[in-house]
Coordinates of N, CA and C in Angstrom, one line a residue:
M1 N -96.2 3.3 -44.5 CA -95.1 4.1 -44.0 C -95.0 4.4 -42.5
R2 N -96.7 5.8 -42.2 CA -96.2 6.5 -41.3 C -97.3 5.5 -40.7
R3 N -98.0 4.6 -40.5 CA -98.9 3.1 -39.4 C -97.3 2.1 -39.5
Q4 N -96.8 2.6 -40.0 CA -96.0 1.9 -39.2 C -94.6 1.8 -38.4
S5 N -94.7 3.1 -39.0 CA -94.0 3.8 -38.7 C -94.7 4.4 -36.4
L6 N -96.2 4.9 -36.6 CA -97.3 5.1 -35.7 C -96.8 2.7 -34.6
L7 N -96.6 2.2 -35.3 CA -97.2 1.2 -35.1 C -95.4 0.8 -34.1
G8 N -94.4 1.7 -34.5 CA -93.3 0.7 -34.0 C -93.1 1.9 -32.6
R9 N -93.4 3.1 -32.8 CA -93.2 4.1 -32.0 C -93.6 3.2 -30.9
V10 N -95.2 3.0 -30.6 CA -96.3 2.7 -29.6 C -95.4 1.2 -29.7
V11 N -94.8 0.3 -30.1 CA -94.5 -0.3 -29.2 C -93.2 -0.4 -28.3
F12 N -92.4 0.5 -28.9 CA -90.6 1.1 -28.4 C -91.3 1.7 -26.7
V13 N -92.4 2.4 -27.0 CA -92.7 3.3 -25.6 C -93.1 2.1 -24.3
A14 N -94.2 1.3 -25.5 CA -95.0 0.3 -24.0 C -93.5 -0.6 -23.6
S15 N -92.9 -0.8 -24.2 CA -91.3 -2.1 -23.7 C -90.7 -1.2 -23.0
G16 N -90.1 0.1 -23.0 CA -89.9 1.2 -22.0 C -90.7 0.9 -20.9
V17 N -91.7 0.7 -20.6 CA -92.7 1.2 -19.9 C -92.5 -0.2 -19.0
A18 N -93.1 -1.3 -19.4 CA -92.9 -2.3 -19.2 C -91.4 -2.8 -18.2
A19 N -90.2 -2.7 -19.1 CA -89.4 -2.4 -18.5 C -89.0 -1.3 -17.3
L20 N -89.4 -0.7 -16.7 CA -89.3 0.4 -16.3 C -89.8 -0.6 -14.7
V21 N -91.3 -1.2 -15.1 CA -92.3 -1.5 -14.3 C -90.8 -3.2 -13.3
G22 N -90.9 -3.7 -14.7 CA -90.1 -4.4 -14.3 C -88.6 -4.6 -12.9
V23 N -88.2 -3.3 -13.4 CA -87.2 -3.2 -13.2 C -87.7 -3.5 -11.5
L24 N -88.9 -2.2 -10.6 CA -89.5 -1.8 -9.9 C -89.7 -3.1 -9.2
F25 N -90.6 -4.0 -9.5 CA -90.9 -5.6 -9.3 C -89.8 -6.0 -9.1
A26 N -88.8 -5.9 -9.6 CA -87.2 -7.3 -9.3 C -86.9 -6.2 -7.8
V27 N -86.4 -5.2 -8.2 CA -86.1 -4.4 -6.8 C -86.8 -4.1 -5.3
A28 N -88.0 -4.5 -5.4 CA -89.0 -5.0 -4.3 C -88.8 -6.5 -4.1
L29 N -88.6 -7.0 -4.8 CA -88.7 -8.6 -4.6 C -87.5 -8.9 -4.0
V30 N -86.4 -8.5 -4.6 CA -84.9 -8.5 -3.9 C -85.3 -8.4 -2.6
A31 N -85.4 -7.0 -2.1 CA -85.3 -6.5 -0.9 C -86.3 -7.4 0.3
I32 N -87.6 -7.6 -0.5 CA -88.6 -8.4 -0.3 C -88.2 -9.8 0.9
L33 N -86.6 -10.3 -0.4 CA -86.0 -11.7 -0.3 C -85.4 -11.2 1.0
S34 N -84.0 -10.1 0.6 CA -83.5 -9.7 2.0 C -83.4 -9.6 3.3
L35 N -84.9 -9.3 3.4 CA -86.2 -8.7 4.6 C -86.5 -9.7 5.7
R36 N -87.0 -10.9 4.8 CA -87.1 -11.9 5.0 C -86.0 -12.9 5.2
H37 N -84.9 -13.1 4.8 CA -83.5 -13.7 5.3 C -83.2 -12.5 6.5
A38 N -83.1 -11.5 6.7 CA -82.7 -11.5 7.7 C -83.5 -10.8 8.9
E39 N -84.9 -11.2 8.7 CA -85.8 -11.6 10.1 C -85.4 -13.3 10.7
S40 N -85.6 -14.1 9.4 CA -85.4 -15.1 9.7 C -84.8 -15.5 10.4
R41 N -82.7 -14.9 9.5 CA -81.6 -15.6 11.0 C -82.2 -14.7 12.5
E42 N -82.3 -13.1 12.3 CA -82.6 -12.7 13.1 C -83.2 -13.4 14.2
S43 N -84.6 -14.1 14.1 CA -84.9 -15.6 14.7 C -84.0 -17.0 15.3
R44 N -83.7 -17.1 14.2 CA -83.0 -18.2 14.3 C -81.7 -17.3 16.1
S45 N -81.0 -16.3 15.5 CA -80.0 -15.8 16.7 C -80.7 -15.3 18.1
K46 N -81.8 -15.4 17.7 CA -82.3 -15.7 19.5 C -82.4 -16.9 20.6
D47 N -82.9 -17.6 18.9 CA -83.1 -19.1 19.4 C -81.9 -19.5 20.0
V48 N -80.9 -19.1 19.6 CA -79.6 -19.7 20.0 C -78.9 -18.9 21.1
A49 N -79.4 -17.7 21.1 CA -79.0 -17.0 22.1 C -79.6 -17.6 23.6
V50 N -80.9 -17.5 23.1 CA -82.4 -18.3 24.2 C -81.4 -19.3 24.9
Q51 N -81.2 -20.0 24.1 CA -80.2 -21.5 24.3 C -79.1 -21.2 25.5
T52 N -78.4 -20.4 24.8 CA -76.8 -20.3 25.2 C -77.4 -19.9 26.8
L53 N -78.1 -18.9 27.1 CA -78.3 -18.3 28.5 C -78.7 -20.1 29.3
R54 N -80.0 -20.3 28.6 CA -79.9 -22.1 29.2 C -79.2 -22.6 29.6
V55 N -77.6 -22.7 28.6 CA -77.0 -23.4 29.1 C -75.7 -22.8 30.1
R56 N -76.1 -21.6 29.7 CA -75.2 -20.9 31.1 C -76.0 -21.2 32.6
A57 N -77.3 -21.0 32.5 CA -78.0 -21.1 33.5 C -77.6 -22.5 34.8
L58 N -77.3 -22.9 33.7 CA -77.3 -24.8 33.7 C -76.1 -25.0 34.9
Y59 N -74.9 -24.7 34.2 CA -73.8 -24.4 34.7 C -74.0 -23.9 35.7
A60 N -74.1 -22.2 36.2 CA -74.9 -21.8 37.3 C -75.3 -22.2 38.1
D61 N -76.1 -23.3 37.8 CA -76.9 -24.4 39.1 C -76.3 -25.6 39.3
L62 N -75.1 -25.5 38.2 CA -73.7 -26.8 39.0 C -73.2 -26.2 39.9
E63 N -72.6 -25.4 39.8 CA -71.2 -24.0 40.5 C -73.0 -23.9 42.1
S64 N -73.5 -23.6 42.1 CA -74.5 -22.9 43.2 C -74.1 -24.4 43.6
S65 N -74.9 -25.3 43.6 CA -75.3 -27.1 43.8 C -74.3 -27.6 44.7
L66 N -73.1 -27.5 44.0 CA -71.8 -27.9 44.8 C -71.4 -26.8 45.9
R67 N -71.4 -25.3 45.7 CA -71.2 -24.5 47.2 C -71.9 -24.9 47.6
G68 N -72.6 -25.1 47.8 CA -73.8 -25.4 48.6 C -74.1 -26.6 49.9
Y69 N -73.8 -27.6 48.4 CA -73.5 -28.9 49.0 C -71.7 -28.8 50.2
V70 N -71.0 -28.1 49.5 CA -69.3 -27.7 50.4 C -69.7 -27.5 51.5
L71 N -70.4 -26.3 51.4 CA -70.4 -25.5 52.6 C -71.9 -25.9 54.0
S72 N -72.9 -26.9 53.5 CA -73.6 -27.1 54.0 C -73.7 -28.9 54.5
E73 N -72.9 -29.3 53.7 CA -72.8 -31.0 53.5 C -74.5 -32.1 53.7
S74 N -74.8 -31.2 52.9 CA -76.7 -30.9 53.3 C -76.5 -32.0 51.9
P75 N -77.2 -33.8 51.4 CA -78.0 -34.7 50.3 C -78.1 -33.6 49.7
R76 N -79.3 -32.2 49.8 CA -80.7 -32.7 48.8 C -79.4 -31.7 48.1
F77 N -78.7 -30.7 48.2 CA -77.8 -30.6 47.4 C -77.1 -31.4 46.3
L78 N -76.4 -31.9 47.0 CA -75.8 -33.2 46.0 C -76.6 -34.1 44.8
T79 N -77.4 -34.1 45.3 CA -79.5 -34.5 45.0 C -79.4 -33.0 43.7
S80 N -78.9 -32.0 44.1 CA -79.4 -30.7 43.2 C -78.7 -30.7 42.1
F81 N -77.2 -30.8 42.2 CA -76.1 -31.2 41.0 C -76.5 -32.0 40.2
H82 N -77.1 -33.5 40.8 CA -77.1 -34.8 39.8 C -77.9 -34.8 38.4
A83 N -79.3 -33.5 39.8 CA -80.1 -33.6 38.5 C -79.7 -32.8 37.9
T84 N -79.2 -31.6 37.9 CA -78.8 -30.8 36.8 C -77.9 -31.1 36.2
Q85 N -77.0 -32.2 36.6 CA -75.6 -32.5 35.1 C -76.7 -33.6 34.2
K86 N -77.5 -33.8 34.8 CA -78.5 -34.8 33.2 C -79.1 -33.6 32.6
K87 N -79.5 -32.8 32.7 CA -80.5 -31.6 31.9 C -79.1 -30.8 31.0
V88 N -77.5 -30.6 31.7 CA -76.7 -30.0 30.7 C -76.6 -31.2 29.2
P89 N -76.0 -31.8 28.9 CA -76.2 -32.5 27.8 C -77.6 -32.6 26.1
P90 N -78.8 -32.4 26.9 CA -80.2 -32.4 26.5 C -80.2 -30.8 26.2
A91 N -79.5 -29.9 26.7 CA -79.5 -28.4 26.3 C -78.0 -28.3 25.8
L92 N -77.2 -28.8 25.1 CA -75.9 -28.7 24.5 C -76.4 -29.2 23.3
D93 N -77.3 -30.5 23.5 CA -77.6 -31.1 21.8 C -78.4 -30.1 21.3
K94 N -79.7 -29.9 22.4 CA -80.1 -28.6 21.1 C -79.4 -27.5 20.6
L95 N -78.8 -27.1 21.4 CA -77.9 -25.4 21.2 C -77.0 -25.4 19.7
R96 N -76.4 -27.4 19.9 CA -75.9 -27.5 18.8 C -76.1 -27.0 17.5
A97 N -77.8 -28.0 17.8 CA -78.8 -28.3 16.4 C -79.0 -27.4 15.8
L98 N -79.1 -26.1 16.8 CA -79.4 -25.0 16.2 C -78.1 -23.9 15.9
V99 N -76.9 -24.7 15.7 CA -75.7 -23.8 14.7 C -75.5 -24.9 14.2
A100 N -75.7 -26.0 13.6 CA -75.7 -26.5 12.8 C -74.3 -26.6 11.8
N101 N -75.3 -25.5 11.1 CA -74.7 -24.8 10.0 C -73.8 -23.8 9.9
D102 N -72.8 -24.1 11.1 CA -71.9 -22.8 11.3 C -70.6 -23.6 12.4
A103 N -70.1 -23.9 11.4 CA -68.3 -24.8 12.2 C -68.3 -23.4 13.4
Q104 N -68.3 -22.6 13.7 CA -67.3 -21.3 14.4 C -68.2 -22.0 15.3
Q105 N -69.3 -21.3 15.3 CA -70.5 -22.1 17.1 C -70.7 -23.4 16.7
R106 N -70.3 -24.2 15.8 CA -70.7 -25.3 16.4 C -69.2 -25.7 17.5
A107 N -68.3 -25.6 16.6 CA -66.7 -25.7 17.5 C -66.8 -25.1 19.0
R108 N -67.5 -24.2 19.3 CA -68.3 -23.8 20.4 C -68.6 -24.5 21.4
V109 N -69.4 -24.6 21.0 CA -71.1 -25.2 21.6 C -70.3 -27.1 21.9
D110 N -69.3 -27.5 20.4 CA -68.3 -28.7 21.8 C -67.5 -28.7 23.2
Q111 N -66.6 -27.0 22.6 CA -65.6 -26.4 23.3 C -66.7 -26.8 24.9
V112 N -67.5 -25.8 24.8 CA -68.5 -25.6 25.8 C -68.8 -27.3 27.0
R113 N -68.9 -28.3 25.6 CA -69.9 -29.5 26.3 C -68.3 -29.9 26.9
A114 N -66.8 -30.0 26.4 CA -65.6 -30.8 26.9 C -65.6 -29.5 28.1
D115 N -66.0 -28.5 28.3 CA -65.2 -27.9 29.1 C -65.6 -28.0 30.8
I116 N -67.7 -27.9 30.2 CA -68.4 -28.9 31.6 C -68.2 -30.3 31.3
N117 N -67.8 -31.0 31.2 CA -67.7 -32.7 30.8 C -66.4 -32.9 32.2
D118 N -65.1 -31.4 32.3 CA -64.6 -31.9 32.6 C -64.5 -31.0 34.1
Y119 N -64.8 -30.3 34.1 CA -65.3 -29.3 35.3 C -65.7 -30.2 36.3
V120 N -67.0 -31.4 35.4 CA -67.7 -32.3 36.9 C -66.7 -33.2 36.9
Q121 N -66.0 -33.9 36.1 CA -65.1 -35.0 36.5 C -63.8 -34.6 36.9
L122 N -62.9 -33.6 36.2 CA -62.4 -33.1 37.0 C -61.7 -32.1 38.3
Y123 N -63.1 -31.8 38.3 CA -63.4 -30.3 39.5 C -64.2 -31.1 40.4
A124 N -66.0 -31.4 39.9 CA -66.7 -31.1 40.7 C -66.6 -32.8 41.1
E125 N -66.3 -33.8 40.8 CA -66.5 -34.6 41.5 C -64.9 -35.2 42.5
N126 N -64.6 -34.9 42.1 CA -62.9 -34.6 43.6 C -63.3 -33.1 44.4
V127 N -64.1 -32.5 44.4 CA -64.4 -31.4 45.2 C -65.1 -32.3 46.6
I128 N -66.5 -32.7 45.7 CA -67.5 -33.9 46.6 C -66.3 -34.6 47.2
R129 N -65.5 -35.9 46.9 CA -64.9 -36.5 47.7 C -63.8 -36.5 48.8
I130 N -63.8 -35.0 48.0 CA -63.1 -34.3 49.5 C -63.6 -33.5 50.3
A131 N -65.1 -33.1 50.0 CA -66.0 -32.6 51.4 C -66.4 -34.1 51.6
E132 N -66.4 -35.2 51.5 CA -66.7 -36.2 51.8 C -66.0 -36.4 52.9
I133 N -64.4 -36.1 53.3 CA -63.6 -36.4 54.0 C -63.1 -35.4 54.6
S134 N -63.3 -33.8 54.1 CA -62.9 -32.8 55.0 C -63.6 -31.6 54.4
S135 N -64.3 -31.0 54.5 CA -65.2 -30.3 54.3 C -64.0 -28.5 54.7
A136 N -64.0 -28.5 55.8 CA -63.1 -27.5 55.0 C -61.6 -27.7 54.1
A137 N -61.2 -28.5 53.8 CA -60.2 -29.0 52.6 C -60.6 -28.6 51.1
A138 N -62.2 -28.8 51.1 CA -63.3 -28.7 50.6 C -63.5 -27.4 50.0
R139 N -63.2 -26.7 50.7 CA -63.8 -25.1 50.5 C -62.6 -24.2 51.1
G140 N -60.9 -24.2 50.8 CA -60.0 -23.8 50.9 C -60.3 -22.8 49.7
P141 N -58.8 -22.3 49.6 CA -58.9 -21.4 48.9 C -58.4 -21.6 47.3
A142 N -57.3 -22.9 47.4 CA -57.6 -23.7 46.5 C -58.6 -24.4 45.6
A143 N -59.3 -24.4 46.3 CA -60.9 -25.3 45.1 C -61.5 -23.7 45.1
G144 N -61.3 -22.9 45.4 CA -61.9 -21.8 45.1 C -61.7 -20.7 43.9
E145 N -60.0 -21.5 43.2 CA -59.3 -21.0 42.3 C -60.0 -21.6 41.3
E146 N -59.8 -22.5 41.5 CA -60.7 -23.6 40.4 C -61.2 -23.8 40.1
A147 N -62.3 -22.9 41.1 CA -63.8 -22.3 40.4 C -63.8 -21.7 40.0
K148 N -63.3 -21.1 39.7 CA -63.2 -19.6 39.2 C -62.9 -19.8 37.9
H149 N -61.7 -20.7 37.6 CA -60.7 -20.3 36.4 C -62.0 -21.7 35.7
W150 N -62.9 -22.5 35.9 CA -63.6 -23.4 35.3 C -64.7 -22.4 34.7
T151 N -65.3 -21.9 35.9 CA -66.3 -20.6 35.2 C -65.8 -19.6 33.9
Q152 N -64.6 -19.1 34.3 CA -64.2 -18.2 33.6 C -64.1 -18.8 32.0
Q153 N -63.6 -19.9 31.5 CA -63.6 -20.8 30.4 C -64.8 -21.2 29.9
I154 N -65.5 -21.8 30.9 CA -66.7 -21.8 30.1 C -67.3 -20.8 29.9
D155 N -67.8 -19.4 30.6 CA -68.7 -18.3 30.2 C -67.6 -17.6 28.9
G156 N -66.3 -17.5 29.3 CA -65.8 -16.9 28.2 C -66.3 -17.5 26.8
T157 N -66.2 -18.2 26.7 CA -66.9 -19.6 25.8 C -68.2 -18.9 25.1
L158 N -69.1 -19.2 26.2 CA -70.8 -18.4 26.0 C -70.8 -17.7 25.4
D159 N -70.0 -16.2 25.7 CA -70.0 -14.9 25.4 C -69.6 -14.8 24.2
N160 N -68.5 -14.9 23.7 CA -67.8 -15.5 22.4 C -68.9 -16.1 21.3
L161 N -70.1 -17.0 21.8 CA -71.5 -17.5 20.8 C -71.9 -16.3 20.8
L162 N -72.7 -15.7 21.7 CA -73.4 -14.5 21.6 C -72.9 -14.0 21.0
K163 N -71.7 -13.0 21.9 CA -71.3 -11.8 20.7 C -71.6 -12.2 19.2
T164 N -70.7 -13.5 18.1 CA -71.1 -13.8 16.9 C -72.2 -13.9 16.6
E165 N -72.5 -14.0 17.9 CA -74.7 -13.8 17.2 C -75.0 -13.0 17.4
D166 N -75.0 -12.3 17.5 CA -75.6 -11.0 17.9 C -74.3 -9.4 16.5
S167 N -73.3 -9.8 16.8 CA -72.6 -9.3 15.9 C -72.8 -9.5 14.2
R168 N -73.8 -10.8 13.9 CA -73.8 -10.9 12.4 C -75.2 -10.5 12.3
V169 N -76.3 -11.2 13.7 CA -77.6 -10.3 13.6 C -77.3 -8.7 12.4
R170 N -76.4 -7.7 13.7 CA -76.2 -6.7 13.1 C -76.7 -6.4 11.8
D171 N -75.2 -7.1 10.9 CA -74.5 -6.7 10.3 C -76.3 -7.3 8.9
L172 N -76.7 -8.5 9.3 CA -77.6 -8.6 8.3 C -79.2 -7.9 7.8
S173 N -79.0 -7.1 9.8 CA -79.8 -5.7 9.6 C -79.7 -5.1 8.5
S174 N -78.8 -4.2 8.9 CA -78.4 -2.6 8.1 C -77.7 -3.5 6.6
H175 N -77.6 -4.6 6.2 CA -77.8 -4.5 5.3 C -78.9 -4.4 4.3
A176 N -80.0 -5.1 4.6 CA -81.6 -5.4 4.5 C -82.0 -3.4 4.9
R177 N -81.9 -3.5 5.6 CA -82.2 -1.7 5.7 C -81.8 -1.0 4.6
T178 N -80.7 -1.4 4.1 CA -79.2 -0.4 2.6 C -80.7 -0.8 1.8
I179 N -80.5 -2.6 1.2 CA -80.6 -2.8 0.3 C -82.6 -2.0 0.1
A180 N -83.0 -2.6 1.4 CA -84.9 -1.5 1.4 C -84.9 0.3 1.1
N181 N -83.6 0.8 1.5 CA -83.7 2.0 1.2 C -83.9 2.2 -0.1
V182 N -82.7 1.5 -1.0 CA -82.1 1.8 -2.4 C -83.6 1.0 -3.4
A183 N -83.7 -0.2 -2.5 CA -85.5 -0.5 -3.0 C -86.3 0.9 -3.5
L184 N -86.4 1.6 -2.4 CA -87.4 2.8 -2.3 C -86.7 3.7 -3.2
V185 N -85.8 3.5 -3.5 CA -85.6 4.9 -4.2 C -85.6 4.5 -5.7
I186 N -85.0 3.8 -6.0 CA -85.1 2.7 -7.4 C -86.8 3.0 -8.0
G187 N -87.5 2.8 -6.1 CA -89.0 2.1 -7.1 C -89.4 3.2 -7.3
V188 N -89.7 4.4 -6.4 CA -89.8 5.7 -6.5 C -89.5 6.5 -7.7
A189 N -87.9 6.6 -7.9 CA -87.8 6.9 -9.2 C -88.7 6.3 -10.8
A190 N -88.8 5.1 -10.0 CA -88.8 4.0 -11.5 C -90.7 4.6 -11.7
L191 N -91.4 4.9 -10.6 CA -92.4 4.9 -10.5 C -93.1 6.7 -11.3
V192 N -91.8 7.2 -10.9 CA -92.0 8.8 -11.4 C -91.8 8.8 -13.4
I193 N -90.6 7.8 -13.3 CA -90.3 8.0 -14.7 C -91.4 7.2 -15.6
S194 N -91.9 6.4 -14.9 CA -93.9 5.5 -15.6 C -94.5 6.4 -15.9
T195 N -95.1 7.3 -15.3 CA -96.0 8.1 -15.2 C -95.8 9.1 -15.7
A196 N -94.4 9.3 -16.3 CA -94.1 10.3 -16.7 C -94.0 9.7 -18.7
L197 N -93.9 8.6 -18.8 CA -93.3 8.2 -19.8 C -95.5 8.2 -20.5
V198 N -95.9 7.1 -19.7 CA -97.1 6.9 -19.6 C -97.8 8.3 -20.3
L199 N -97.6 9.3 -19.7 CA -98.9 10.7 -19.8 C -97.9 11.4 -21.5
L200 N -96.8 10.9 -21.6 CA -95.9 11.5 -22.6 C -96.6 11.1 -23.6
F201 N -96.8 9.1 -23.3 CA -97.3 9.0 -24.3 C -98.6 8.9 -25.0
G202 N -99.3 8.8 -23.9 CA -100.5 9.5 -24.3 C -100.7 10.5 -24.6
A203 N -100.1 11.4 -24.5 CA -100.5 13.2 -25.4 C -99.3 12.6 -26.3
W204 N -98.3 11.9 -27.0 CA -98.3 12.2 -28.6 C -99.3 11.3 -29.7
V205 N -99.6 10.2 -28.2 CA -100.8 9.0 -29.1 C -102.2 10.1 -29.5
A206 N -101.9 10.9 -28.7 CA -103.4 12.0 -29.0 C -103.1 12.8 -30.6
R207 N -101.8 14.0 -30.3 CA -101.2 14.3 -31.3 C -101.2 13.7 -32.6
G208 N -100.8 11.8 -32.7 CA -100.1 11.7 -33.6 C -101.8 10.8 -34.4
V209 N -102.9 10.9 -33.4 CA -104.2 10.4 -33.9 C -105.0 11.6 -34.4
A210 N -105.3 12.4 -33.7 CA -106.1 13.5 -33.0 C -105.7 14.3 -34.5
G211 N -104.9 14.2 -34.6 CA -103.8 16.2 -35.9 C -104.6 15.3 -37.2
P212 N -104.1 13.2 -37.7 CA -104.9 13.3 -38.8 C -105.9 13.0 -38.6
V213 N -106.8 12.5 -37.2 CA -108.6 12.3 -37.8 C -108.9 14.2 -38.3
R214 N -108.5 15.7 -37.5 CA -109.3 16.3 -37.2 C -108.7 17.2 -38.9
R215 N -107.8 16.6 -39.9 CA -107.0 17.0 -41.6 C -108.9 16.4 -42.5
L216 N -108.4 15.2 -41.5 CA -109.6 14.0 -42.6 C -110.7 14.6 -42.6
A217 N -111.2 14.9 -41.1 CA -112.7 15.6 -41.0 C -112.7 17.3 -42.0
G218 N -111.6 18.4 -41.6 CA -111.8 18.9 -42.5 C -111.8 19.1 -44.2
A219 N -111.3 18.1 -44.6 CA -111.4 17.4 -45.8 C -112.3 16.7 -46.3
A220 N -112.9 16.3 -45.4 CA -114.6 15.4 -45.8 C -115.2 16.8 -45.9
T221 N -115.7 17.9 -45.0 CA -116.1 18.7 -45.1 C -116.0 19.8 -45.9
D222 N -114.5 20.1 -46.6 CA -114.4 20.6 -47.9 C -115.4 20.0 -49.6
V223 N -114.9 18.7 -48.7 CA -116.0 17.9 -50.2 C -117.1 18.4 -50.3
A224 N -117.5 18.4 -49.0 CA -119.2 18.3 -49.2 C -119.8 19.5 -49.3
R225 N -119.0 20.4 -49.2 CA -119.1 21.5 -49.7 C -118.8 21.7 -51.7
G226 N -118.8 20.9 -51.8 CA -118.0 20.9 -52.8 C -117.0 21.1 -53.7
D227 N -115.9 20.9 -53.1 CA -114.6 21.1 -53.2 C -113.6 19.6 -53.3
L228 N -113.4 19.1 -54.8 CA -113.3 18.1 -55.0 C -112.0 18.3 -55.1
E229 N -111.4 19.5 -55.4 CA -109.9 19.5 -55.8 C -108.9 18.8 -54.3
V230 N -109.8 17.7 -53.1 CA -108.9 18.7 -51.5 C -108.4 17.1 -51.7
R231 N -106.8 16.9 -51.4 CA -106.4 16.2 -51.4 C -105.1 16.1 -49.6
L232 N -104.9 14.7 -49.5 CA -104.8 14.8 -48.1 C -103.5 13.8 -48.6
E233 N -102.5 14.0 -47.4 CA -101.1 12.5 -47.3 C -102.1 11.2 -47.2
E234 N -101.0 10.0 -47.5 CA -101.4 9.0 -46.9 C -101.1 9.0 -45.6

């Protein structure tokens, strides 16, 4: 009975220590995966931000080339306008691929594409035609107000796209830091408890094993002296 009891206690304590170590590793794994996910999402958001700024720069080039042509009537500005126009669709395609899994952001990219197409077809091409007839009319306040309208609309959509990515990155980073802090607390507590259990377990084993051994050694000494009446518990 005593041997079975000792074995059962050993198994019980060892199982408790193993469970605590398992919890420690599980929490650490969750923290690591969360941090990696946050880092991956942050990296993708940075790519989205860079590409969004690229699209904004292309639109600014379109606008400045158009304005330069209207003011100077120089063909080189018109050439620059058409060259930049060809770069816009691939840039938007790349941006859309980056947000392909996000319906809200994908819709914004599609809106920017539609707005830039309308800007070119409904505004820029008409201004170019008007400038060929009368540069003064193309430089009039009506054309300026229309250009301002398109700029505000396109920049507004791009700003919302950037703000959404920035907000999501902040939320993910905050969540990852919270999990990391909780994992640290749980990990330290598990290590302390595990260490304490191991030390207590060692002391208990030493007492449970060394005590009977000492009694046995004492009884053996008594027997060696001729005391055959010595008895020990099983």
